CSV table of N, CA and C in Angstrom, one decimal:
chain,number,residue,atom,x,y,z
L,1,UNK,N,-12.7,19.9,6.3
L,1,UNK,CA,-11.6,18.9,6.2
L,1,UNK,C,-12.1,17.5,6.5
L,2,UNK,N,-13.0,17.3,7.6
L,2,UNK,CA,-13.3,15.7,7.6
L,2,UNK,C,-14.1,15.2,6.8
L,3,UNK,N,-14.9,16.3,5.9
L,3,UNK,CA,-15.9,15.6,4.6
L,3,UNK,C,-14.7,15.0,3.5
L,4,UNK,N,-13.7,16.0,3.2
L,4,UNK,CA,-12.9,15.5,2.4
L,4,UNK,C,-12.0,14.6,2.5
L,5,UNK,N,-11.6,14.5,4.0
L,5,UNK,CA,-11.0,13.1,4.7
L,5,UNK,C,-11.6,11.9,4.7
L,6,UNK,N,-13.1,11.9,4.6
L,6,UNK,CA,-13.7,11.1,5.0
L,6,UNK,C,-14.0,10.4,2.9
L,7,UNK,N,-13.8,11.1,2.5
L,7,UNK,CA,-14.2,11.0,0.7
L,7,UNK,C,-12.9,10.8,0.4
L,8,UNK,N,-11.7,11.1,1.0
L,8,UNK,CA,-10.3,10.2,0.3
L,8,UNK,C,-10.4,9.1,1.0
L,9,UNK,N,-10.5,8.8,2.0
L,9,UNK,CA,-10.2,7.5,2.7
L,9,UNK,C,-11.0,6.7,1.8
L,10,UNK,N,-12.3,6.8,2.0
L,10,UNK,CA,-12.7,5.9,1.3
L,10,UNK,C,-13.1,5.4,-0.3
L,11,UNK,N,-12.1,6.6,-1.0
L,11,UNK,CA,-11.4,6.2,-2.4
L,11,UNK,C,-10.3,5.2,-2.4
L,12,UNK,N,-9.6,5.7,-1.2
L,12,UNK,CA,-8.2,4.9,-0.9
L,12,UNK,C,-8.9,3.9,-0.5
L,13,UNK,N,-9.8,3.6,0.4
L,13,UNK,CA,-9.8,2.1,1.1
L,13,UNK,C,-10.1,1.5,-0.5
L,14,UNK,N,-11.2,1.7,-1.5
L,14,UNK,CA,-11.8,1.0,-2.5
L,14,UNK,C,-10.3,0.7,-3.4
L,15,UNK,N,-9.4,1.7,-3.9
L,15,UNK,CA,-8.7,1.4,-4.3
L,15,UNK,C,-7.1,0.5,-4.1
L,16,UNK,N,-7.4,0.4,-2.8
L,16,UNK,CA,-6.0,-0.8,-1.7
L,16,UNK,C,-7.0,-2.0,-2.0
L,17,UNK,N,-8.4,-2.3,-1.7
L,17,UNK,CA,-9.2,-3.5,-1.9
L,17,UNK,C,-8.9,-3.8,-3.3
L,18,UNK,N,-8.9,-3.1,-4.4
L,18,UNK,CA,-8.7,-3.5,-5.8
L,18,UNK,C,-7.2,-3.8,-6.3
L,19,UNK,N,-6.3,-3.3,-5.4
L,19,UNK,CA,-4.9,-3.5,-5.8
L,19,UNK,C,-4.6,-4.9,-5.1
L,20,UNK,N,-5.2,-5.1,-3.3
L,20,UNK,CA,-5.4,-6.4,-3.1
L,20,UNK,C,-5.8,-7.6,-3.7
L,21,UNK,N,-6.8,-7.3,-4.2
L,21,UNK,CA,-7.5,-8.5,-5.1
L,21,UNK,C,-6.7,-8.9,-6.5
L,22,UNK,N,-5.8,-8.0,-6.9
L,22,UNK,CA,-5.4,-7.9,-8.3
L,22,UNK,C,-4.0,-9.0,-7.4
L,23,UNK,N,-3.2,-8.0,-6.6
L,23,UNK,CA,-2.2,-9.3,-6.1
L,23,UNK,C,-2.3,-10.7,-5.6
L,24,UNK,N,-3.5,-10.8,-5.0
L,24,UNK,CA,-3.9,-11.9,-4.7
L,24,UNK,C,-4.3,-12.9,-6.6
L,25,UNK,N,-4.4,-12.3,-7.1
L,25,UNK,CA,-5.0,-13.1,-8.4
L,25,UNK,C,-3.8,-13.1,-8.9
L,26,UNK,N,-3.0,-12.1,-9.4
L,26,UNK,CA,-1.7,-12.4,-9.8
L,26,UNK,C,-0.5,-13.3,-9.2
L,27,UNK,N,-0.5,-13.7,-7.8
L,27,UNK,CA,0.3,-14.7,-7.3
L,27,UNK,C,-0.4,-15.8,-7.3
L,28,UNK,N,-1.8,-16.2,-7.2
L,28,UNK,CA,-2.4,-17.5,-7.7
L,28,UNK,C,-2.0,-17.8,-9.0
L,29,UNK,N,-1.6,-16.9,-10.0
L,29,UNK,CA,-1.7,-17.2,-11.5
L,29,UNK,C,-0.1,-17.5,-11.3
L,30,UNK,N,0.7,-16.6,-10.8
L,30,UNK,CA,2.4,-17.4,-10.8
L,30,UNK,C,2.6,-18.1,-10.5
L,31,UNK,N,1.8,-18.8,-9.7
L,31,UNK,CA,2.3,-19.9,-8.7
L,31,UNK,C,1.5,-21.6,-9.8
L,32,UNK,N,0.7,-21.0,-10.7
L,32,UNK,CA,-0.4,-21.6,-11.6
L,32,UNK,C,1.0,-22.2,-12.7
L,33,UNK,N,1.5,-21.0,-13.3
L,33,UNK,CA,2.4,-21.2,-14.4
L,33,UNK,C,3.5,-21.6,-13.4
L,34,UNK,N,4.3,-21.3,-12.1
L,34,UNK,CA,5.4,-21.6,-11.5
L,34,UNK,C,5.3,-23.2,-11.4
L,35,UNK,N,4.6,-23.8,-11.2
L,35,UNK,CA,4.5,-25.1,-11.4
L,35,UNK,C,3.9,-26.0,-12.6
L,36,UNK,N,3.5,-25.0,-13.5
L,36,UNK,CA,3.6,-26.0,-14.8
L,36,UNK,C,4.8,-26.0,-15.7
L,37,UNK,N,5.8,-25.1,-14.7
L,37,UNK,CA,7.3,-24.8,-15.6
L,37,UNK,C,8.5,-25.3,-14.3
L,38,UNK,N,7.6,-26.0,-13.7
L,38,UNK,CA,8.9,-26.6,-12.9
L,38,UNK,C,9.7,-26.2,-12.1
L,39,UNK,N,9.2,-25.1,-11.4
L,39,UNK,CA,9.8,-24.4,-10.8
L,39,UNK,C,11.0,-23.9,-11.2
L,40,UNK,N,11.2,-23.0,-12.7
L,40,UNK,CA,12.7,-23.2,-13.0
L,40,UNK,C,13.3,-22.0,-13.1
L,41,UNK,N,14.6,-21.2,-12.8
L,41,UNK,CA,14.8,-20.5,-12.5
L,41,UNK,C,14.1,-18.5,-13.6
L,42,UNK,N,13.5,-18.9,-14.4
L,42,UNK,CA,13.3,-17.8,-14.9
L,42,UNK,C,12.0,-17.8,-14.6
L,43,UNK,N,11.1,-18.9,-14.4
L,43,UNK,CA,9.9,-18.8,-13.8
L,43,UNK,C,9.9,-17.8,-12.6
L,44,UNK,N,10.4,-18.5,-11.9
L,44,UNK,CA,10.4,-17.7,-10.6
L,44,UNK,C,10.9,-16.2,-10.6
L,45,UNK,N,12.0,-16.2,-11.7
L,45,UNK,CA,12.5,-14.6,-11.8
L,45,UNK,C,11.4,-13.9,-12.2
L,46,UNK,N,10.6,-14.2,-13.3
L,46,UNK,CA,9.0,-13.8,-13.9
L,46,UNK,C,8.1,-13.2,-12.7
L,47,UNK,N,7.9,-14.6,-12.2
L,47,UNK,CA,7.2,-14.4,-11.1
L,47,UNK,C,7.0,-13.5,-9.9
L,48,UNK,N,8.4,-13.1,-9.8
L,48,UNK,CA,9.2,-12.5,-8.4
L,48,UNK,C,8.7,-10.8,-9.1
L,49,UNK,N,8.8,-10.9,-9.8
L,49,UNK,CA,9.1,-9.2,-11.0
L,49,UNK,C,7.8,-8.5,-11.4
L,50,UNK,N,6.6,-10.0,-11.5
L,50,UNK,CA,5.4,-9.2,-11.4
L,50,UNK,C,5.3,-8.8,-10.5
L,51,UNK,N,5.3,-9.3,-9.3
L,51,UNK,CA,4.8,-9.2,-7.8
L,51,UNK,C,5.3,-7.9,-7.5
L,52,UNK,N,6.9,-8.2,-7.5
L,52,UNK,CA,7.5,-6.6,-7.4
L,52,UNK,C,7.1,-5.2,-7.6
L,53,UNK,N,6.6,-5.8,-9.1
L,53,UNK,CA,5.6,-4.4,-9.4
L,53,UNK,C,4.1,-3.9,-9.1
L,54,UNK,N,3.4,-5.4,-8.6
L,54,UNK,CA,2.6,-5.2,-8.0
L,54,UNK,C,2.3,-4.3,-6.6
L,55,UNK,N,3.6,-4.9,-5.9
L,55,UNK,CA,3.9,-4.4,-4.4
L,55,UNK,C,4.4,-2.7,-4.7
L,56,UNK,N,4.7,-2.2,-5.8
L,56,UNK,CA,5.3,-1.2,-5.8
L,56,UNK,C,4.3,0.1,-6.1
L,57,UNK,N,2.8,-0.7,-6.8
L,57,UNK,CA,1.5,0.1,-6.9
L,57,UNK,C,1.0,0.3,-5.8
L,58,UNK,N,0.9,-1.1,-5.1
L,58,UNK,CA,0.7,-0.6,-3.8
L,58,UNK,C,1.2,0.3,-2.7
L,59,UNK,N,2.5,0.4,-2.6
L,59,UNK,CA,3.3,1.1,-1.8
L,59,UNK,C,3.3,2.9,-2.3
L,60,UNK,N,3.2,2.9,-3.8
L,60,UNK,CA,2.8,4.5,-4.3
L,60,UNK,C,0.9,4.6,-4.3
L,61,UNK,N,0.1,4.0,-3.7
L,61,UNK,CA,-1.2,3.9,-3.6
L,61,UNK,C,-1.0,4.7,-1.8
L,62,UNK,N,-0.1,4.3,-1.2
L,62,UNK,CA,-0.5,4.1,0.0
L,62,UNK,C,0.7,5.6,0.2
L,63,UNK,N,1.5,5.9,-0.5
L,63,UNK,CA,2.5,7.4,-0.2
L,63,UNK,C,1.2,8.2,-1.0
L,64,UNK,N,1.0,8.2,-1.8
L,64,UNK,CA,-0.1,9.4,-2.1
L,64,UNK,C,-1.2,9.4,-1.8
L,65,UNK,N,-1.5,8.2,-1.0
L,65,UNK,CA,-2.9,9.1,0.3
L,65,UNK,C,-2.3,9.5,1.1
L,66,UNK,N,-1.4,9.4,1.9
L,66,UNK,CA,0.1,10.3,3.0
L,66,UNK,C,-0.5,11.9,2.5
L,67,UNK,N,0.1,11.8,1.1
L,67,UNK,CA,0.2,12.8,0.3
L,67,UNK,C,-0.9,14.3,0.5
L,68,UNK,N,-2.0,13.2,-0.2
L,68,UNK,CA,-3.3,13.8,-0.1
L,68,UNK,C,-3.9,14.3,1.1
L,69,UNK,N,-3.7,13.6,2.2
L,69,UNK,CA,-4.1,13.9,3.8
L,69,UNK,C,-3.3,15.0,4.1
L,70,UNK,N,-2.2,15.3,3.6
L,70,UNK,CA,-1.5,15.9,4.2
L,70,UNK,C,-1.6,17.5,3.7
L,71,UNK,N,-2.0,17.3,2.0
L,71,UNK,CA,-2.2,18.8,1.2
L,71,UNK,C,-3.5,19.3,1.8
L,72,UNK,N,-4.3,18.4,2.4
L,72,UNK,CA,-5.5,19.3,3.4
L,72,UNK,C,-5.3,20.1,4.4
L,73,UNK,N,-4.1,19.9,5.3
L,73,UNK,CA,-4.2,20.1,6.4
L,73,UNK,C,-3.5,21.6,6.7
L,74,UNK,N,-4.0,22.3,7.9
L,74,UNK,CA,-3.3,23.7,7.3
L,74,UNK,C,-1.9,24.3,7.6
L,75,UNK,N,-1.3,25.0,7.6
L,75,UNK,CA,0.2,24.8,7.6
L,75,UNK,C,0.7,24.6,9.1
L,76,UNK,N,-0.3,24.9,10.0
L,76,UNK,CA,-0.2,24.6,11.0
L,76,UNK,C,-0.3,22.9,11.6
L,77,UNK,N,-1.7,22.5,11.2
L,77,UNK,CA,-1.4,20.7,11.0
L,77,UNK,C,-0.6,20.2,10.2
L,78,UNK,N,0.4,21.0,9.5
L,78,UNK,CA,1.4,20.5,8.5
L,78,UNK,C,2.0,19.8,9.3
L,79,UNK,N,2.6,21.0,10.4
L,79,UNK,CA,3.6,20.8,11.3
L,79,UNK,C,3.6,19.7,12.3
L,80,UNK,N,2.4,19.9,12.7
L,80,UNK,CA,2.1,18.5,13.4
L,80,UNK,C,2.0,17.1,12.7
L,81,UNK,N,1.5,17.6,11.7
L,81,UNK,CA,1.8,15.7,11.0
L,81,UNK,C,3.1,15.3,10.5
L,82,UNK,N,3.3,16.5,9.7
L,82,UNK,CA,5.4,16.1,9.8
L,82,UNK,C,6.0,15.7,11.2
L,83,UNK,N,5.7,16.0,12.5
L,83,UNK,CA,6.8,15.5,13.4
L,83,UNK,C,5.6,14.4,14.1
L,84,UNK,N,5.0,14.2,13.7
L,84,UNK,CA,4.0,12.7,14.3
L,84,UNK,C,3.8,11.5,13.1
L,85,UNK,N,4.0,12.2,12.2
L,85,UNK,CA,3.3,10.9,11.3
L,85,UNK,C,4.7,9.5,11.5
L,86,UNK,N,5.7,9.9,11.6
L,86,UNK,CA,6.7,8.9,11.4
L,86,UNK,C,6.4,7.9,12.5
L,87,UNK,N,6.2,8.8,13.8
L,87,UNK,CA,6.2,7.7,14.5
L,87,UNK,C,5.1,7.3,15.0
L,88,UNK,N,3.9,7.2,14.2
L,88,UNK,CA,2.7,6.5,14.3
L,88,UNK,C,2.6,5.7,12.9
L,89,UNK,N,3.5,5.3,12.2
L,89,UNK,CA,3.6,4.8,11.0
L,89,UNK,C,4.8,3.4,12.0
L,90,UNK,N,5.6,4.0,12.5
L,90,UNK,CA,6.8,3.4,13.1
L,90,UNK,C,6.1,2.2,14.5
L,91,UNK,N,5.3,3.2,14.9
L,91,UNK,CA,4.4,2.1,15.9
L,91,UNK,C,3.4,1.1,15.4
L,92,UNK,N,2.7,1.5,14.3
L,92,UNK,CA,1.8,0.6,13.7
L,92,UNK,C,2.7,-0.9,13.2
L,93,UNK,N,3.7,-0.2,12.7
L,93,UNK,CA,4.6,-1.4,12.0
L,93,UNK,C,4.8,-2.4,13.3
L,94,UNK,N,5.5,-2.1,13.9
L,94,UNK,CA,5.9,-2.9,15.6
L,94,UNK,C,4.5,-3.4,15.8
L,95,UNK,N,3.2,-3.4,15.6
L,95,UNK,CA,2.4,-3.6,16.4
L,95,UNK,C,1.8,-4.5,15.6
L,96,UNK,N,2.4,-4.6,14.4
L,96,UNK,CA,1.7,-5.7,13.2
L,96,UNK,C,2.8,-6.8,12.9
L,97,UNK,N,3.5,-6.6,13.6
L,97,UNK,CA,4.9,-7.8,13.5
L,97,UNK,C,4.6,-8.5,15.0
L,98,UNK,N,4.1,-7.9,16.0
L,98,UNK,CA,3.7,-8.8,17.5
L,98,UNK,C,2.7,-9.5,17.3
L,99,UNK,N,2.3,-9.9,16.1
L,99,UNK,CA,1.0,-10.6,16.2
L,99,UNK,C,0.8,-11.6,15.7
């Protein structure tokens, strides 16, 4: 289990670093055209709509390694990560907004 833990994480970390870098290049590039168009209201709708979809790869990037960690584990760690995961997902959140 932790050889395989240890071989999705760090598929997942490579592929959050590649969805990072892709949003970071995609909001320099809206922000590129958002001001050679004046900031005008369909720019920004454009612009809002990539991102959206951007954030939305990311967010199904980050539920199917949940996913994946979780199809490892055996029906007995099932149980445990079903009534723990929420609220170590719930604390991490709180602990990245105090900062």
């Amino acid at each position: 289990q932790l050889a395989q833990y240890d071989s999705m994480s760090d598929r997942h970390r490579a592929e959050m670093k590649q969805a990072f870098e892709e949003m970071a290049e995609k909001r320099e590039n809206n922000f590129k055209q958002l001001a050679s168009a004046d900031f005008n209201d369909s720019g920004l709708q454009n612009a809002s709509s990539t991102l959206s979809e951007k954030q939305l790869t990311v967010e199904m990037l980050m539920m199917k390694h949940v996913k994946s960690i979780r199809n490892i584990c055996t029906p007995g760690q099932k149980l445990k990560f079903d009534s723990v995961f929420y609220k170590v997902i719930s604390k991490r959140n709180r602990v990245g907004k105090n900062k």
